[in-house]
mmCIF file of C-alpha atoms in Angstrom:
data_model
loop_
_atom_site.group_PDB
_atom_site.id
_atom_site.type_symbol
_atom_site.label_atom_id
_atom_site.label_comp_id
_atom_site.label_asym_id
_atom_site.label_seq_id
_atom_site.Cartn_x
_atom_site.Cartn_y
_atom_site.Cartn_z
ATOM 1 C CA MET A 639 -0.016 -0.125 0.090
ATOM 2 C CA ALA A 640 1.465 3.406 -0.840
ATOM 3 C CA ASP A 641 0.718 6.262 1.298
ATOM 4 C CA VAL A 642 -0.259 8.390 -1.577
ATOM 5 C CA GLU A 643 -0.223 7.960 -5.136
ATOM 6 C CA MET A 644 3.058 9.661 -6.642
ATOM 7 C CA GLU A 645 4.016 11.242 -9.906
ATOM 8 C CA GLN A 646 7.819 11.514 -10.774
ATOM 9 C CA PRO A 647 9.728 14.248 -8.125
ATOM 10 C CA LYS A 648 9.384 17.413 -9.934
ATOM 11 C CA VAL A 649 11.177 21.005 -9.328
ATOM 12 C CA GLU A 650 9.395 23.866 -11.046
ATOM 13 C CA PRO A 651 11.764 26.378 -12.943
ATOM 14 C CA LYS A 652 13.525 28.547 -10.298
ATOM 15 C CA GLU A 653 12.169 31.605 -12.500
ATOM 16 C CA GLU A 654 8.758 30.526 -12.065
ATOM 17 C CA VAL A 655 9.052 29.984 -8.353
ATOM 18 C CA ALA A 656 10.683 33.306 -7.697
ATOM 19 C CA GLU A 657 7.930 34.982 -9.452
ATOM 20 C CA GLN A 658 5.440 33.090 -7.230
ATOM 21 C CA ASN A 659 7.348 34.381 -4.372
ATOM 22 C CA GLY A 660 6.880 37.760 -5.511
ATOM 23 C CA ASN A 661 10.496 37.997 -6.238
ATOM 24 C CA THR A 662 11.563 38.631 -9.887
ATOM 25 C CA ASN A 663 15.370 39.196 -9.141
ATOM 26 C CA LYS A 664 16.448 35.418 -8.667
ATOM 27 C CA GLY A 665 19.947 35.761 -7.130
ATOM 28 C CA GLU A 666 20.663 33.451 -4.314
ATOM 29 C CA ASN A 667 23.234 35.788 -2.700
ATOM 30 C CA LYS A 668 21.074 38.617 -1.434
ATOM 31 C CA THR A 669 21.228 39.947 1.853
ATOM 32 C CA ALA A 670 18.247 40.629 4.090
ATOM 33 C CA SER A 671 18.163 44.428 3.018
ATOM 34 C CA GLU A 672 17.707 43.471 -0.512
ATOM 35 C CA TYR A 673 14.385 41.295 0.418
ATOM 36 C CA GLU A 674 12.943 44.223 2.366
ATOM 37 C CA GLU A 675 10.657 45.317 -0.346
ATOM 38 C CA ASN A 676 9.470 41.947 -1.025
ATOM 39 C CA GLU A 677 6.097 41.035 0.098
ATOM 40 C CA THR A 678 6.641 37.389 0.867
ATOM 41 C CA TYR A 679 9.637 38.581 3.040
ATOM 42 C CA LYS A 680 7.325 41.433 4.659
ATOM 43 C CA LYS A 681 4.745 38.858 5.699
ATOM 44 C CA LEU A 682 7.483 36.603 7.318
ATOM 45 C CA ILE A 683 8.657 39.660 9.236
ATOM 46 C CA SER A 684 4.936 40.624 10.247
ATOM 47 C CA GLN A 685 4.619 37.404 11.712
ATOM 48 C CA GLN A 686 7.550 37.893 14.248
ATOM 49 C CA MET A 687 10.157 36.024 12.285
ATOM 50 C CA LYS A 688 13.794 36.854 12.827
ATOM 51 C CA LYS A 689 15.296 38.414 9.776
ATOM 52 C CA SER A 690 18.380 35.984 9.623
ATOM 53 C CA VAL A 691 15.655 33.250 9.422
ATOM 54 C CA ALA A 692 13.196 34.856 6.937
ATOM 55 C CA GLU A 693 16.570 35.658 4.838
ATOM 56 C CA ALA A 694 17.263 31.968 4.883
ATOM 57 C CA LEU A 695 13.659 31.073 3.692
ATOM 58 C CA MET A 696 13.660 33.567 1.116
ATOM 59 C CA LYS A 697 16.860 32.129 -0.306
ATOM 60 C CA LEU A 698 15.166 28.575 -0.210
ATOM 61 C CA PHE A 699 12.212 30.119 -2.111
ATOM 62 C CA ASP A 700 14.416 31.493 -4.662
ATOM 63 C CA SER A 701 16.007 28.092 -4.989
ATOM 64 C CA GLY A 702 12.936 26.633 -6.363
ATOM 65 C CA TYR A 703 13.122 23.636 -4.169
ATOM 66 C CA MET A 704 10.186 24.937 -2.027
ATOM 67 C CA THR A 705 7.382 27.805 -2.259
ATOM 68 C CA ALA A 706 6.059 30.172 0.008
ATOM 69 C CA ASP A 707 2.496 28.381 0.070
ATOM 70 C CA ASP A 708 4.486 25.255 1.386
ATOM 71 C CA VAL A 709 5.011 27.290 4.638
ATOM 72 C CA ASP A 710 1.892 27.905 6.189
ATOM 73 C CA GLU A 711 0.914 29.907 9.491
ATOM 74 C CA ARG A 712 1.234 26.743 11.287
ATOM 75 C CA ALA A 713 4.714 26.324 10.206
ATOM 76 C CA VAL A 714 5.867 29.896 10.893
ATOM 77 C CA GLU A 715 4.792 29.652 14.402
ATOM 78 C CA MET A 716 6.549 26.382 15.033
ATOM 79 C CA MET A 717 9.769 27.891 13.443
ATOM 80 C CA ASN A 718 9.279 30.936 15.437
ATOM 81 C CA SER A 719 9.350 28.871 18.737
ATOM 82 C CA PHE A 720 12.885 27.962 17.884
ATOM 83 C CA PRO A 721 16.304 29.775 18.815
ATOM 84 C CA GLU A 722 16.938 31.775 15.907
ATOM 85 C CA ASP A 723 20.324 29.571 15.102
ATOM 86 C CA GLN A 724 18.193 26.395 15.151
ATOM 87 C CA ALA A 725 15.532 27.854 12.752
ATOM 88 C CA ARG A 726 18.044 28.726 10.419
ATOM 89 C CA TYR A 727 19.784 25.490 10.488
ATOM 90 C CA ILE A 728 16.567 23.795 9.620
ATOM 91 C CA VAL A 729 16.067 26.186 6.716
ATOM 92 C CA GLU A 730 19.405 25.601 5.641
ATOM 93 C CA GLN A 731 19.365 21.904 5.611
ATOM 94 C CA LEU A 732 16.376 21.950 3.762
ATOM 95 C CA ARG A 733 17.771 24.143 0.921
ATOM 96 C CA GLU A 734 20.883 21.758 1.035
ATOM 97 C CA SER A 735 19.084 18.479 0.532
ATOM 98 C CA ARG A 736 16.757 19.977 -2.501
ATOM 99 C CA LEU A 737 13.915 17.931 -1.112
ATOM 100 C CA PHE A 738 14.570 15.683 -3.713
ATOM 101 C CA GLY A 739 11.645 12.853 -3.498
ATOM 102 C CA VAL A 740 9.618 14.864 -1.139
ATOM 103 C CA GLN A 741 5.958 15.009 -2.326
ATOM 104 C CA ASN A 742 4.114 16.907 0.218
ATOM 105 C CA LYS A 743 6.481 19.658 1.196
ATOM 106 C CA ALA A 744 4.371 21.474 3.407
ATOM 107 C CA GLN A 745 3.694 18.326 5.759
ATOM 108 C CA TYR A 746 7.395 17.199 5.376
ATOM 109 C CA LEU A 747 8.557 20.721 6.873
ATOM 110 C CA MET A 748 5.925 20.180 10.036
ATOM 111 C CA SER A 749 7.369 16.434 10.404
ATOM 112 C CA LEU A 750 10.903 17.631 9.896
ATOM 113 C CA MET A 751 10.637 20.356 12.545
ATOM 114 C CA ARG A 752 8.854 18.188 15.205
ATOM 115 C CA ASN A 753 11.701 15.496 14.638
ATOM 116 C CA PHE A 754 14.303 18.226 15.080
ATOM 117 C CA ARG A 755 12.983 19.086 18.462
ATOM 118 C CA ASP A 756 12.993 15.556 19.606
ATOM 119 C CA ARG A 757 16.256 15.222 18.505
ATOM 120 C CA VAL A 758 17.612 18.309 20.198
ATOM 121 C CA ARG A 759 15.769 17.280 23.386
ATOM 122 C CA ASN A 760 17.393 13.780 23.530
ATOM 123 C CA GLN A 761 20.793 14.467 22.109
ATOM 124 C CA GLY A 762 21.365 18.262 22.512
ATOM 125 C CA ALA A 763 21.336 21.101 19.917
ATOM 126 C CA GLN A 764 25.112 21.207 19.404
ATOM 127 C CA SER A 765 25.177 17.523 18.588
ATOM 128 C CA VAL A 766 22.309 17.547 16.278
ATOM 129 C CA MET A 767 23.528 20.770 14.415
ATOM 130 C CA ALA A 768 27.010 19.424 14.213
ATOM 131 C CA GLY A 769 25.899 16.768 11.384
ATOM 132 C CA LYS A 770 23.149 16.776 8.578
ATOM 133 C CA LEU A 771 19.314 16.692 9.498
ATOM 134 C CA ILE A 772 18.562 15.441 6.055
ATOM 135 C CA THR A 773 20.589 12.369 4.677
ATOM 136 C CA GLY A 774 20.304 10.522 1.281
ATOM 137 C CA PRO A 775 21.921 9.382 -1.861
ATOM 138 C CA ASP A 776 23.624 11.621 -4.030
ATOM 139 C CA PRO A 777 20.808 13.436 -5.819
ATOM 140 C CA GLU A 778 22.318 13.231 -9.470
ATOM 141 C CA LYS A 779 22.658 9.354 -8.749
ATOM 142 C CA MET A 780 19.314 8.652 -7.830
ATOM 143 C CA ALA A 781 18.059 11.102 -10.435
ATOM 144 C CA GLU A 782 19.539 8.787 -13.226
ATOM 145 C CA ILE A 783 18.200 5.774 -11.597
ATOM 146 C CA LEU A 784 14.643 7.497 -11.449
ATOM 147 C CA LYS A 785 15.182 8.144 -15.318
ATOM 148 C CA ARG A 786 16.397 4.721 -16.145
ATOM 149 C CA THR A 787 13.557 3.137 -14.566
ATOM 150 C CA GLY A 788 10.776 5.433 -14.739
ATOM 151 C CA TYR A 789 9.869 4.989 -11.036
ATOM 152 C CA SER A 790 8.925 7.469 -8.652
ATOM 153 C CA LEU A 791 10.429 8.473 -5.339
ATOM 154 C CA GLU A 792 8.579 9.395 -2.216
ATOM 155 C CA ILE A 793 10.468 10.549 0.888
ATOM 156 C CA THR A 794 9.039 11.241 4.472
ATOM 157 C CA VAL A 795 10.645 11.611 7.747
ATOM 158 C CA GLY A 796 10.157 7.807 8.684
ATOM 159 C CA GLN A 797 10.498 6.202 5.180
ATOM 160 C CA ARG A 798 12.003 6.282 1.636
ATOM 161 C CA LYS A 799 9.805 4.426 -0.843
ATOM 162 C CA TYR A 800 10.773 3.930 -4.637
ATOM 163 C CA GLY A 801 8.469 2.469 -6.998
ATOM 164 C CA GLY A 802 4.877 1.229 -6.482
ATOM 165 C CA PRO A 803 3.558 0.875 -9.557
ATOM 166 C CA CYS A 804 6.378 -0.001 -11.920
ATOM 167 C CA PRO A 805 5.858 1.993 -15.108
ATOM 168 C CA ASP A 806 4.242 -0.768 -17.157
ATOM 169 C CA TRP A 807 2.251 -2.604 -14.528
ATOM 170 C CA ASP A 808 -1.177 -4.243 -15.712
ATOM 171 C CA GLY A 809 -1.952 -5.913 -12.582
ATOM 172 C CA PRO A 810 -3.765 -4.729 -9.412
ATOM 173 C CA PRO A 811 -3.374 -1.137 -8.356
ATOM 174 C CA THR A 812 -2.064 -2.102 -5.023
ATOM 175 C CA GLY A 813 0.631 -4.381 -6.425
ATOM 176 C CA PRO A 814 1.315 -8.165 -6.362
ATOM 177 C CA ALA A 815 -1.342 -10.209 -5.053
ATOM 178 C CA GLY A 816 -0.720 -13.190 -2.593
ATOM 179 C CA GLN A 817 2.188 -14.138 -0.438
ATOM 180 C CA GLY A 818 5.741 -14.608 -1.405
ATOM 181 C CA HIS A 819 6.418 -11.548 -3.495
ATOM 182 C CA GLU A 820 8.119 -9.521 -0.710
ATOM 183 C CA VAL A 821 11.745 -9.960 0.874
ATOM 184 C CA TYR A 822 12.752 -8.594 4.091
ATOM 185 C CA VAL A 823 16.343 -7.140 3.520
ATOM 186 C CA GLY A 824 18.024 -6.454 6.795
ATOM 187 C CA HIS A 825 21.648 -5.716 8.163
ATOM 188 C CA ILE A 826 21.931 -2.864 5.704
ATOM 189 C CA PRO A 827 24.746 -0.313 6.569
ATOM 190 C CA HIS A 828 23.080 2.701 7.962
ATOM 191 C CA GLU A 829 24.819 4.977 5.371
ATOM 192 C CA LEU A 830 23.382 3.329 2.498
ATOM 193 C CA PHE A 831 20.236 4.107 0.252
ATOM 194 C CA GLU A 832 18.115 3.128 -2.626
ATOM 195 C CA ASP A 833 21.109 3.700 -5.040
ATOM 196 C CA SER A 834 22.975 1.015 -3.627
ATOM 197 C CA ILE A 835 20.004 -1.372 -3.071
ATOM 198 C CA VAL A 836 17.949 -1.095 -6.262
ATOM 199 C CA PRO A 837 20.812 -2.036 -8.939
ATOM 200 C CA LEU A 838 21.760 -5.283 -6.861
ATOM 201 C CA PHE A 839 18.402 -6.533 -6.408
ATOM 202 C CA GLU A 840 16.668 -5.755 -9.967
ATOM 203 C CA GLN A 841 19.036 -8.182 -11.237
ATOM 204 C CA CYS A 842 16.761 -10.863 -9.881
ATOM 205 C CA GLY A 843 13.720 -9.445 -11.391
ATOM 206 C CA LYS A 844 11.414 -6.649 -11.908
ATOM 207 C CA ILE A 845 10.913 -4.546 -8.656
ATOM 208 C CA TRP A 846 7.143 -3.129 -7.677
ATOM 209 C CA ASP A 847 8.884 -0.923 -5.002
ATOM 210 C CA LEU A 848 11.373 -0.781 -2.097
ATOM 211 C CA ARG A 849 10.614 0.662 1.434
ATOM 212 C CA LEU A 850 13.624 1.798 3.319
ATOM 213 C CA MET A 851 12.857 2.420 7.065
ATOM 214 C CA MET A 852 14.380 5.765 8.479
ATOM 215 C CA ASP A 853 15.151 6.617 12.106
ATOM 216 C CA PRO A 854 13.930 10.026 12.421
ATOM 217 C CA MET A 855 15.932 10.428 15.662
ATOM 218 C CA SER A 856 19.348 9.686 13.610
ATOM 219 C CA GLY A 857 18.394 10.609 9.902
ATOM 220 C CA LYS A 858 19.865 7.257 8.968
ATOM 221 C CA ASN A 859 18.237 4.257 7.557
ATOM 222 C CA ARG A 860 16.852 1.621 10.406
ATOM 223 C CA GLY A 861 19.074 -1.137 8.833
ATOM 224 C CA TYR A 862 16.160 -2.761 6.902
ATOM 225 C CA ALA A 863 13.895 -2.643 4.399
ATOM 226 C CA PHE A 864 10.952 -4.365 2.402
ATOM 227 C CA LEU A 865 11.360 -5.107 -1.175
ATOM 228 C CA THR A 866 8.624 -6.228 -3.472
ATOM 229 C CA PHE A 867 9.005 -8.028 -6.500
ATOM 230 C CA CYS A 868 6.338 -8.351 -9.428
ATOM 231 C CA GLU A 869 7.154 -12.293 -9.578
ATOM 232 C CA LYS A 870 7.451 -14.563 -6.669
ATOM 233 C CA ALA A 871 10.009 -16.504 -8.427
ATOM 234 C CA SER A 872 12.309 -13.130 -8.163
ATOM 235 C CA ALA A 873 11.728 -12.835 -4.496
ATOM 236 C CA ALA A 874 12.948 -16.365 -4.009
ATOM 237 C CA GLU A 875 15.864 -16.103 -6.368
ATOM 238 C CA ALA A 876 16.546 -12.557 -4.125
ATOM 239 C CA ALA A 877 16.679 -14.562 -0.989
ATOM 240 C CA LYS A 878 18.716 -17.450 -2.265
ATOM 241 C CA LYS A 879 21.215 -14.904 -3.966
ATOM 242 C CA TYR A 880 21.664 -12.194 -1.514
ATOM 243 C CA ASP A 881 21.312 -13.646 2.120
ATOM 244 C CA GLY A 882 24.802 -13.451 3.374
ATOM 245 C CA HIS A 883 25.815 -11.075 0.521
ATOM 246 C CA GLU A 884 28.579 -8.440 1.703
ATOM 247 C CA ILE A 885 27.412 -5.234 0.383
ATOM 248 C CA LEU A 886 30.195 -3.808 1.841
ATOM 249 C CA PRO A 887 33.658 -5.222 3.293
ATOM 250 C CA GLY A 888 32.403 -6.962 6.400
ATOM 251 C CA LYS A 889 28.927 -6.061 5.950
ATOM 252 C CA ALA A 890 26.772 -9.094 5.068
ATOM 253 C CA LEU A 891 23.022 -8.561 4.335
ATOM 254 C CA LYS A 892 20.222 -10.723 5.575
ATOM 255 C CA VAL A 893 17.679 -11.634 3.155
ATOM 256 C CA ASN A 894 14.450 -13.784 3.333
ATOM 257 C CA VAL A 895 11.205 -14.092 1.933
ATOM 258 C CA SER A 896 8.770 -12.042 4.224
ATOM 259 C CA VAL A 897 6.382 -14.165 6.338
ATOM 260 C CA ALA A 898 2.928 -12.884 5.958
ATOM 261 C CA ASN A 899 1.651 -11.207 9.320
ATOM 262 C CA THR A 900 -1.781 -9.459 8.633
ATOM 263 C CA ARG A 901 -2.966 -8.920 12.079
ATOM 264 C CA LEU A 902 -2.093 -5.857 14.496
ATOM 265 C CA PHE A 903 -2.958 -5.488 18.056
ATOM 266 C CA LEU A 904 -4.272 -2.039 19.034
ATOM 267 C CA GLY A 905 -4.299 -0.821 22.684
ATOM 268 C CA ASN A 906 -6.168 2.278 24.445
ATOM 269 C CA ILE A 907 -9.498 1.203 22.771
ATOM 270 C CA PRO A 908 -12.524 3.055 24.487
ATOM 271 C CA LYS A 909 -14.210 0.166 26.656
ATOM 272 C CA SER A 910 -17.530 1.653 25.929
ATOM 273 C CA LYS A 911 -17.058 0.977 21.940
ATOM 274 C CA THR A 912 -18.562 -2.084 20.314
ATOM 275 C CA LYS A 913 -16.906 -4.185 17.653
ATOM 276 C CA ASP A 914 -18.916 -2.701 14.555
ATOM 277 C CA GLU A 915 -18.060 0.858 16.196
ATOM 278 C CA ILE A 916 -14.531 0.173 16.353
ATOM 279 C CA LEU A 917 -14.532 -1.475 12.993
ATOM 280 C CA GLU A 918 -16.544 1.735 11.410
ATOM 281 C CA GLU A 919 -13.999 4.251 13.108
ATOM 282 C CA LEU A 920 -10.780 2.373 11.882
ATOM 283 C CA LYS A 921 -12.344 2.392 8.164
ATOM 284 C CA LYS A 922 -12.561 6.117 8.428
ATOM 285 C CA HIS A 923 -8.993 6.394 8.508
ATOM 286 C CA ALA A 924 -8.255 4.982 5.297
ATOM 287 C CA GLU A 925 -6.624 7.970 4.027
ATOM 288 C CA ASP A 926 -4.567 8.101 7.217
ATOM 289 C CA GLY A 927 -2.908 4.627 6.056
ATOM 290 C CA LEU A 928 -5.378 2.259 7.530
ATOM 291 C CA GLU A 929 -6.609 0.979 4.272
ATOM 292 C CA GLY A 930 -7.404 -2.701 3.691
ATOM 293 C CA VAL A 931 -9.014 -3.027 7.364
ATOM 294 C CA THR A 932 -11.016 -6.591 6.806
ATOM 295 C CA ASP A 933 -12.117 -7.342 10.348
ATOM 296 C CA VAL A 934 -11.671 -6.542 14.018
ATOM 297 C CA ILE A 935 -11.517 -9.187 16.849
ATOM 298 C CA VAL A 936 -12.778 -7.842 20.292
ATOM 299 C CA TYR A 937 -12.609 -9.472 23.647
ATOM 300 C CA THR A 938 -15.768 -8.498 25.987
ATOM 301 C CA ILE A 939 -15.997 -8.734 29.575
ATOM 302 C CA PRO A 940 -18.335 -11.212 31.252
ATOM 303 C CA ASP A 941 -21.534 -9.524 32.816
ATOM 304 C CA ALA A 942 -20.155 -6.139 31.150
ATOM 305 C CA THR A 943 -22.042 -2.757 31.700
ATOM 306 C CA GLU A 944 -23.183 -0.663 28.952
ATOM 307 C CA ARG A 945 -19.923 1.323 29.464
ATOM 308 C CA HIS A 946 -17.817 -1.598 29.281
ATOM 309 C CA LYS A 947 -18.187 -3.380 25.859
ATOM 310 C CA ASN A 948 -14.689 -4.567 25.248
ATOM 311 C CA ARG A 949 -11.171 -5.044 27.318
ATOM 312 C CA GLY A 950 -9.549 -1.802 25.973
ATOM 313 C CA PHE A 951 -7.948 -3.753 22.914
ATOM 314 C CA CYS A 952 -8.470 -5.270 20.095
ATOM 315 C CA PHE A 953 -6.783 -7.141 16.943
ATOM 316 C CA VAL A 954 -7.226 -5.887 13.539
ATOM 317 C CA ASP A 955 -6.897 -7.886 10.372
ATOM 318 C CA PHE A 956 -5.944 -6.385 6.886
ATOM 319 C CA ALA A 957 -6.028 -7.678 3.655
ATOM 320 C CA ASP A 958 -2.194 -8.531 3.485
ATOM 321 C CA HIS A 959 1.126 -7.910 5.199
ATOM 322 C CA LYS A 960 2.095 -4.921 3.352
ATOM 323 C CA THR A 961 -1.172 -3.055 4.215
ATOM 324 C CA ALA A 962 -0.686 -4.158 8.099
ATOM 325 C CA SER A 963 2.890 -3.102 7.805
ATOM 326 C CA ASP A 964 2.156 0.346 6.422
ATOM 327 C CA ALA A 965 -0.729 0.668 8.872
ATOM 328 C CA LYS A 966 1.681 0.075 11.892
ATOM 329 C CA ARG A 967 4.299 2.574 10.669
ATOM 330 C CA LYS A 968 1.530 5.124 9.970
ATOM 331 C CA ILE A 969 0.186 4.680 13.568
ATOM 332 C CA GLN A 970 3.548 4.518 15.469
ATOM 333 C CA GLN A 971 4.662 7.741 13.752
ATOM 334 C CA HIS A 972 1.604 9.911 13.615
ATOM 335 C CA LYS A 973 -0.944 8.228 15.974
ATOM 336 C CA VAL A 974 -4.517 7.700 15.000
ATOM 337 C CA HIS A 975 -6.717 10.028 17.172
ATOM 338 C CA TRP A 976 -10.304 8.786 17.758
ATOM 339 C CA VAL A 977 -12.451 11.461 19.059
ATOM 340 C CA GLY A 978 -14.843 10.003 21.480
ATOM 341 C CA VAL A 979 -17.089 11.554 24.225
ATOM 342 C CA GLY A 980 -15.289 14.736 25.006
ATOM 343 C CA SER A 981 -11.823 13.051 24.889
ATOM 344 C CA ALA A 982 -9.435 11.657 22.342
ATOM 345 C CA PHE A 983 -6.930 8.518 22.389
ATOM 346 C CA SER A 984 -4.129 7.284 20.729
ATOM 347 C CA CYS A 985 -3.682 3.876 19.715
ATOM 348 C CA GLU A 986 -0.727 1.788 20.924
ATOM 349 C CA VAL A 987 0.216 -0.798 17.995
ATOM 350 C CA ARG A 988 2.327 -3.658 17.932
ATOM 351 C CA SER A 989 2.552 -6.967 15.376
ATOM 352 C CA THR A 990 0.883 -10.284 16.817
#
C-alpha cells in the first residue's frame, strides 16, 4: 500500500517559483536588506520571524525547491518557537537537501521540525547541528536511476519509498497479489540508500517497490527494508542469492522472503465501543494509512455494563502483510486519534 499515489519528483523552474514568491530578481546571494521590499519577506517579518531566518527562507524559495505556499502559519509559528540559530539551521538543511523526492513539502516541513525538536531534546542542539539533518544518496545518482527505470520516489521522515507502481504494471493497483513477492532485507549499513540497493536486487527481476525504513532520531536508515517483486520467483531468487551477501566489506545482508503477518494489536481502545463501532471508526482512517482493514476481533468482559463493551484492546486484520505493515508504521509515527465523548485517545500498536 502506498501512502499516496505519486508522480515523478518535479522541481519547478527557479524563475517561475521566484515570481510566485513575489521576487523576480533570482539571485541567491541576497542580503536581508535586498529583500526588504519583497511582499513575502515582509509578511514573514510581520509574523515575528527573525530577519536571518526570513532571509534563509527567501533563499530557499529562490532556489525553487520550496515555495512560500508550502510554509503556512502553523509552520511559521513552529519555526518561531526555535532559537534563531536552530531555525536557520533547519531552513539551510532543507535547501541543501534539495527536497529531492519529497512530494508533500508542507507536511514534510512540519514533520521535520517536530523531529528536530525531539532530537535536540534527546541529544542536545550542539550534537544535532554538528551533522546533517537530512541524509540521502547523491541526488544526481538517484535521478539517473529514476530516469532509467521510470519509477517514482517518495520521501517522508520515517520512510523512503521507491516505486509502486512500476511504469508498465497492468496488475492490481495495490501491487502483486498473494504471499511470496516480498523480501525482508536486513543488516543494511546505515549509510546506504536506494542507489546501492536497487541496482543489486533488480538483477533478480522487476521490482514493484522498495521501502527503506528511516530512523527519525538519527536521520539514517534503520538497517532494514522491504522489497516487493512483481514475480514470486524473483523474491525466492533474491533471498537465495543475497542472503549473506557482503554489500560492503564485512557487512553481510540478511535476506529472506517475508512471512505474512496481517494482524495488529491495538491498545487504548475506549471500553464503551462495540466491535462494529471500532471497525467503522478504523475504516474512517483509510486516508491516514489504515487501508485494507477486513475485520476486528474484540474480547468482551463477562457481565459487562453498557460502559464496558470490550477489554480496552482489539486485534485488527488487514488484507495483506503490506497494508498491515504500512498501517503499523503510520500509527506509530503519527498516531491515529479517535475522538470519543469529550476526549481523544491514541492507539498503541504492535504486531501479533
